[in-house]
Amino acid sequence: MFENLSDRLERSFKILKGEGKITEINVAETLKDVRRALLDADVNYKVAKTFTDTVKKKALGMNVLTAVKPGQMMVKIVHDELADLMGGESVGLKLEGRPAIILMSGLQGSGKTTFSGKLANMLKTKQHKNPLLVACDVYRPAAIEQLKVVAAQIGVPVYSEDNNKDVVEIANNAIKEAKTKGNDVVIIDTAGRLAVDEEMMNEIETLKNSVNPDETLFVVDSMTGQDAVNTAKEFNDRLDFDGVVLTKLDGDTRGGAAISIRTVVTKPIKFVGTGEKMEAIDVFHPSRMADRILG
Ligand code: GDP
């Protein structure tokens, strides 16, 4: 597991140093620990292998073996490489349209509606924006109701059309309303299915092409491991989304989804969800995630 990976690294290097026979082979042995931890965390095998190979090269290149504190140095190398693997820097939202449009995508239950509310709340309270939430999950009346409940909690308006199932029309009407009422950000919550299906993909693709969003975000449950990676790939192939939102990180002790998704779809993770409350949202910081992974 990821817990105490840094302690493990430090310890194994101390032992090696004590024995006075640190060699390339010993380094490789220690890095097996890292690889095992990554695999335990559901990181794809190839990604884990490439990662440890890179770390090994760096470690040997930096002469970690003769360092006074090789363990700590090793932890730093692993930390920096992990952060790099997850994109290095935080990537924010590009909201240039008037209004700016954000389209949410992802499977049912991934946390789209909750995140739409969290993001609206964050934009309202931290960036003094005036967002409008749009209910485009038209197949489940409960979904529209849920968005209204969330919106009421944060004091943000919702645009919905009770008897209309045409999401393109609803979204475009919502954008018109935003222009009239002075909402500078429009957040469109969409329908998800339990698994990727053609109808859902067609619908959201058509919606994306029609509203031309500033940001298309893919929302994914971080607890779903390798499935999360496959789903991310399928959505990205169709939507070419701009960023990923990793939800339910409060329940995920492993964090491997962050590494795998970033590596497979090469799109930045922009936000994380860390609970059910409206305030449980954070901008994604690769370095902090690396800290968390190292434990
Ligand atoms: P949607 O179907 O994609 O719109 O998903 P919902 O927003 O309805 O979320 C599904 C469930 O996950 C709900 O019970 C949410 O309260 C819960 N949820 C969403 N985000 C988080 C999170 O970051 N942490 C936790 N623990 N639960 C979350």
PDB file of N, CA and C in Angstrom, residues 75-130:
ATOM      1  N   VAL A  75      13.624   9.614  -1.428  1.00  0.00           N
ATOM      2  CA  VAL A  75      12.222  10.001  -1.252  1.00  0.00           C
ATOM      3  C   VAL A  75      11.923  11.246  -2.085  1.00  0.00           C
ATOM      4  N   LYS A  76      12.887  12.183  -2.101  1.00  0.00           N
ATOM      5  CA  LYS A  76      12.672  13.407  -2.875  1.00  0.00           C
ATOM      6  C   LYS A  76      12.603  13.107  -4.380  1.00  0.00           C
ATOM      7  N   ILE A  77      13.486  12.228  -4.819  1.00  0.00           N
ATOM      8  CA  ILE A  77      13.462  11.883  -6.251  1.00  0.00           C
ATOM      9  C   ILE A  77      12.126  11.237  -6.619  1.00  0.00           C
ATOM     10  N   VAL A  78      11.703  10.302  -5.776  1.00  0.00           N
ATOM     11  CA  VAL A  78      10.430   9.621  -6.059  1.00  0.00           C
ATOM     12  C   VAL A  78       9.282  10.639  -6.026  1.00  0.00           C
ATOM     13  N   HIS A  79       9.306  11.512  -5.039  1.00  0.00           N
ATOM     14  CA  HIS A  79       8.260  12.539  -4.911  1.00  0.00           C
ATOM     15  C   HIS A  79       8.191  13.409  -6.168  1.00  0.00           C
ATOM     16  N   ASP A  80       9.341  13.924  -6.588  1.00  0.00           N
ATOM     17  CA  ASP A  80       9.357  14.840  -7.734  1.00  0.00           C
ATOM     18  C   ASP A  80       8.925  14.138  -9.017  1.00  0.00           C
ATOM     19  N   GLU A  81       9.335  12.884  -9.151  1.00  0.00           N
ATOM     20  CA  GLU A  81       8.933  12.136 -10.347  1.00  0.00           C
ATOM     21  C   GLU A  81       7.432  11.857 -10.352  1.00  0.00           C
ATOM     22  N   LEU A  82       6.894  11.537  -9.164  1.00  0.00           N
ATOM     23  CA  LEU A  82       5.446  11.303  -9.066  1.00  0.00           C
ATOM     24  C   LEU A  82       4.694  12.567  -9.454  1.00  0.00           C
ATOM     25  N   ALA A  83       5.148  13.703  -8.917  1.00  0.00           N
ATOM     26  CA  ALA A  83       4.488  14.975  -9.225  1.00  0.00           C
ATOM     27  C   ALA A  83       4.564  15.263 -10.722  1.00  0.00           C
ATOM     28  N   ASP A  84       5.718  15.013 -11.308  1.00  0.00           N
ATOM     29  CA  ASP A  84       5.886  15.210 -12.754  1.00  0.00           C
ATOM     30  C   ASP A  84       4.919  14.342 -13.549  1.00  0.00           C
ATOM     31  N   LEU A  85       4.822  13.111 -13.107  1.00  0.00           N
ATOM     32  CA  LEU A  85       3.956  12.144 -13.786  1.00  0.00           C
ATOM     33  C   LEU A  85       2.498  12.616 -13.757  1.00  0.00           C
ATOM     34  N   MET A  86       2.141  13.357 -12.715  1.00  0.00           N
ATOM     35  CA  MET A  86       0.758  13.845 -12.601  1.00  0.00           C
ATOM     36  C   MET A  86       0.616  15.252 -13.169  1.00  0.00           C
ATOM     37  N   GLY A  87       1.596  15.672 -13.940  1.00  0.00           N
ATOM     38  CA  GLY A  87       1.462  16.947 -14.643  1.00  0.00           C
ATOM     39  C   GLY A  87       2.358  18.053 -14.124  1.00  0.00           C
ATOM     40  N   GLY A  88       2.957  17.873 -12.969  1.00  0.00           N
ATOM     41  CA  GLY A  88       3.871  18.879 -12.433  1.00  0.00           C
ATOM     42  C   GLY A  88       3.176  20.050 -11.758  1.00  0.00           C
ATOM     43  N   GLU A  89       2.437  20.825 -12.537  1.00  0.00           N
ATOM     44  CA  GLU A  89       1.806  22.039 -12.003  1.00  0.00           C
ATOM     45  C   GLU A  89       0.282  21.910 -12.008  1.00  0.00           C
ATOM     46  N   SER A  90      -0.367  22.746 -11.192  1.00  0.00           N
ATOM     47  CA  SER A  90      -1.831  22.824 -11.241  1.00  0.00           C
ATOM     48  C   SER A  90      -2.248  23.514 -12.535  1.00  0.00           C
ATOM     49  N   VAL A  91      -3.356  23.058 -13.096  1.00  0.00           N
ATOM     50  CA  VAL A  91      -3.880  23.700 -14.307  1.00  0.00           C
ATOM     51  C   VAL A  91      -5.283  24.208 -14.005  1.00  0.00           C
ATOM     52  N   GLY A  92      -5.494  25.486 -14.170  1.00  0.00           N
ATOM     53  CA  GLY A  92      -6.795  26.085 -13.836  1.00  0.00           C
ATOM     54  C   GLY A  92      -7.789  26.009 -14.986  1.00  0.00           C
ATOM     55  N   LEU A  93      -8.954  26.596 -14.778  1.00  0.00           N
ATOM     56  CA  LEU A  93      -9.980  26.626 -15.815  1.00  0.00           C
ATOM     57  C   LEU A  93      -9.737  27.817 -16.734  1.00  0.00           C
ATOM     58  N   LYS A  94     -10.026  27.613 -18.006  1.00  0.00           N
ATOM     59  CA  LYS A  94      -9.923  28.724 -18.955  1.00  0.00           C
ATOM     60  C   LYS A  94     -11.345  29.191 -19.259  1.00  0.00           C
ATOM     61  N   LEU A  95     -11.752  30.266 -18.625  1.00  0.00           N
ATOM     62  CA  LEU A  95     -13.131  30.715 -18.791  1.00  0.00           C
ATOM     63  C   LEU A  95     -13.148  32.039 -19.535  1.00  0.00           C
ATOM     64  N   GLU A  96     -13.221  31.960 -20.858  1.00  0.00           N
ATOM     65  CA  GLU A  96     -13.107  33.186 -21.642  1.00  0.00           C
ATOM     66  C   GLU A  96     -14.409  33.629 -22.275  1.00  0.00           C
ATOM     67  N   GLY A  97     -15.313  32.677 -22.522  1.00  0.00           N
ATOM     68  CA  GLY A  97     -16.572  33.007 -23.199  1.00  0.00           C
ATOM     69  C   GLY A  97     -17.428  33.950 -22.366  1.00  0.00           C
ATOM     70  N   ARG A  98     -18.325  34.647 -23.031  1.00  0.00           N
ATOM     71  CA  ARG A  98     -19.294  35.521 -22.342  1.00  0.00           C
ATOM     72  C   ARG A  98     -20.690  35.029 -22.662  1.00  0.00           C
ATOM     73  N   PRO A  99     -21.319  34.207 -21.895  1.00  0.00           N
ATOM     74  CA  PRO A  99     -20.795  33.608 -20.676  1.00  0.00           C
ATOM     75  C   PRO A  99     -19.796  32.490 -20.990  1.00  0.00           C
ATOM     76  N   ALA A 100     -18.970  32.148 -19.997  1.00  0.00           N
ATOM     77  CA  ALA A 100     -18.099  30.989 -20.129  1.00  0.00           C
ATOM     78  C   ALA A 100     -18.954  29.742 -19.909  1.00  0.00           C
ATOM     79  N   ILE A 101     -18.680  28.714 -20.683  1.00  0.00           N
ATOM     80  CA  ILE A 101     -19.506  27.495 -20.580  1.00  0.00           C
ATOM     81  C   ILE A 101     -18.659  26.309 -20.117  1.00  0.00           C
ATOM     82  N   ILE A 102     -19.170  25.627 -19.094  1.00  0.00           N
ATOM     83  CA  ILE A 102     -18.488  24.426 -18.590  1.00  0.00           C
ATOM     84  C   ILE A 102     -19.444  23.246 -18.756  1.00  0.00           C
ATOM     85  N   LEU A 103     -18.969  22.224 -19.456  1.00  0.00           N
ATOM     86  CA  LEU A 103     -19.794  21.035 -19.687  1.00  0.00           C
ATOM     87  C   LEU A 103     -19.255  19.880 -18.843  1.00  0.00           C
ATOM     88  N   MET A 104     -20.150  19.280 -18.048  1.00  0.00           N
ATOM     89  CA  MET A 104     -19.745  18.141 -17.217  1.00  0.00           C
ATOM     90  C   MET A 104     -20.037  16.839 -17.966  1.00  0.00           C
ATOM     91  N   SER A 105     -19.107  15.907 -17.897  1.00  0.00           N
ATOM     92  CA  SER A 105     -19.373  14.593 -18.483  1.00  0.00           C
ATOM     93  C   SER A 105     -18.920  13.526 -17.499  1.00  0.00           C
ATOM     94  N   GLY A 106     -19.417  12.319 -17.697  1.00  0.00           N
ATOM     95  CA  GLY A 106     -19.005  11.214 -16.814  1.00  0.00           C
ATOM     96  C   GLY A 106     -20.156  10.250 -16.585  1.00  0.00           C
ATOM     97  N   LEU A 107     -19.843   9.126 -15.996  1.00  0.00           N
ATOM     98  CA  LEU A 107     -20.860   8.103 -15.756  1.00  0.00           C
ATOM     99  C   LEU A 107     -21.810   8.516 -14.633  1.00  0.00           C
ATOM    100  N   GLN A 108     -22.966   7.873 -14.606  1.00  0.00           N
ATOM    101  CA  GLN A 108     -23.922   8.090 -13.516  1.00  0.00           C
ATOM    102  C   GLN A 108     -23.274   7.689 -12.192  1.00  0.00           C
ATOM    103  N   GLY A 109     -23.446   8.526 -11.200  1.00  0.00           N
ATOM    104  CA  GLY A 109     -22.897   8.203  -9.885  1.00  0.00           C
ATOM    105  C   GLY A 109     -21.458   8.647  -9.689  1.00  0.00           C
ATOM    106  N   SER A 110     -20.845   9.198 -10.750  1.00  0.00           N
ATOM    107  CA  SER A 110     -19.442   9.617 -10.613  1.00  0.00           C
ATOM    108  C   SER A 110     -19.317  10.852  -9.731  1.00  0.00           C
ATOM    109  N   GLY A 111     -20.405  11.613  -9.647  1.00  0.00           N
ATOM    110  CA  GLY A 111     -20.372  12.818  -8.799  1.00  0.00           C
ATOM    111  C   GLY A 111     -20.533  14.108  -9.588  1.00  0.00           C
ATOM    112  N   LYS A 112     -21.098  14.021 -10.796  1.00  0.00           N
ATOM    113  CA  LYS A 112     -21.250  15.208 -11.662  1.00  0.00           C
ATOM    114  C   LYS A 112     -22.110  16.299 -11.031  1.00  0.00           C
ATOM    115  N   THR A 113     -23.285  15.887 -10.543  1.00  0.00           N
ATOM    116  CA  THR A 113     -24.216  16.883  -9.996  1.00  0.00           C
ATOM    117  C   THR A 113     -23.621  17.547  -8.759  1.00  0.00           C
ATOM    118  N   THR A 114     -23.075  16.726  -7.886  1.00  0.00           N
ATOM    119  CA  THR A 114     -22.436  17.258  -6.670  1.00  0.00           C
ATOM    120  C   THR A 114     -21.304  18.202  -7.054  1.00  0.00           C
ATOM    121  N   PHE A 115     -20.489  17.778  -8.018  1.00  0.00           N
ATOM    122  CA  PHE A 115     -19.348  18.619  -8.395  1.00  0.00           C
ATOM    123  C   PHE A 115     -19.805  19.904  -9.081  1.00  0.00           C
ATOM    124  N   SER A 116     -20.875  19.831  -9.867  1.00  0.00           N
ATOM    125  CA  SER A 116     -21.398  21.045 -10.514  1.00  0.00           C
ATOM    126  C   SER A 116     -21.724  22.080  -9.441  1.00  0.00           C
ATOM    127  N   GLY A 117     -22.353  21.615  -8.373  1.00  0.00           N
ATOM    128  CA  GLY A 117     -22.688  22.511  -7.258  1.00  0.00           C
ATOM    129  C   GLY A 117     -21.437  23.039  -6.570  1.00  0.00           C
ATOM    130  N   LYS A 118     -20.484  22.156  -6.336  1.00  0.00           N
ATOM    131  CA  LYS A 118     -19.249  22.572  -5.650  1.00  0.00           C
ATOM    132  C   LYS A 118     -18.504  23.627  -6.469  1.00  0.00           C
ATOM    133  N   LEU A 119     -18.454  23.383  -7.771  1.00  0.00           N
ATOM    134  CA  LEU A 119     -17.717  24.316  -8.630  1.00  0.00           C
ATOM    135  C   LEU A 119     -18.432  25.666  -8.703  1.00  0.00           C
ATOM    136  N   ALA A 120     -19.758  25.618  -8.823  1.00  0.00           N
ATOM    137  CA  ALA A 120     -20.541  26.867  -8.854  1.00  0.00           C
ATOM    138  C   ALA A 120     -20.292  27.650  -7.574  1.00  0.00           C
ATOM    139  N   ASN A 121     -20.286  26.928  -6.463  1.00  0.00           N
ATOM    140  CA  ASN A 121     -20.072  27.565  -5.159  1.00  0.00           C
ATOM    141  C   ASN A 121     -18.679  28.178  -5.070  1.00  0.00           C
ATOM    142  N   MET A 122     -17.700  27.446  -5.556  1.00  0.00           N
ATOM    143  CA  MET A 122     -16.316  27.938  -5.524  1.00  0.00           C
ATOM    144  C   MET A 122     -16.172  29.191  -6.403  1.00  0.00           C
ATOM    145  N   LEU A 123     -16.742  29.145  -7.600  1.00  0.00           N
ATOM    146  CA  LEU A 123     -16.636  30.292  -8.509  1.00  0.00           C
ATOM    147  C   LEU A 123     -17.360  31.507  -7.923  1.00  0.00           C
ATOM    148  N   LYS A 124     -18.474  31.225  -7.260  1.00  0.00           N
ATOM    149  CA  LYS A 124     -19.258  32.320  -6.675  1.00  0.00           C
ATOM    150  C   LYS A 124     -18.527  32.943  -5.479  1.00  0.00           C
ATOM    151  N   THR A 125     -18.070  32.103  -4.573  1.00  0.00           N
ATOM    152  CA  THR A 125     -17.514  32.647  -3.326  1.00  0.00           C
ATOM    153  C   THR A 125     -16.049  33.091  -3.464  1.00  0.00           C
ATOM    154  N   LYS A 126     -15.276  32.380  -4.292  1.00  0.00           N
ATOM    155  CA  LYS A 126     -13.845  32.736  -4.371  1.00  0.00           C
ATOM    156  C   LYS A 126     -13.519  33.650  -5.540  1.00  0.00           C
ATOM    157  N   GLN A 127     -14.309  33.532  -6.633  1.00  0.00           N
ATOM    158  CA  GLN A 127     -13.959  34.363  -7.808  1.00  0.00           C
ATOM    159  C   GLN A 127     -15.044  35.376  -8.133  1.00  0.00           C
ATOM    160  N   HIS A 128     -16.025  35.474  -7.234  1.00  0.00           N
ATOM    161  CA  HIS A 128     -17.114  36.449  -7.400  1.00  0.00           C
ATOM    162  C   HIS A 128     -17.807  36.360  -8.753  1.00  0.00           C
ATOM    163  N   LYS A 129     -17.966  35.134  -9.225  1.00  0.00           N
ATOM    164  CA  LYS A 129     -18.702  34.913 -10.472  1.00  0.00           C
ATOM    165  C   LYS A 129     -20.183  34.784 -10.149  1.00  0.00           C
ATOM    166  N   ASN A 130     -20.972  34.798 -11.214  1.00  0.00           N
ATOM    167  CA  ASN A 130     -22.411  34.708 -11.054  1.00  0.00           C
ATOM    168  C   ASN A 130     -22.913  33.533 -11.908  1.00  0.00           C
TER     169      ASN A 130
END
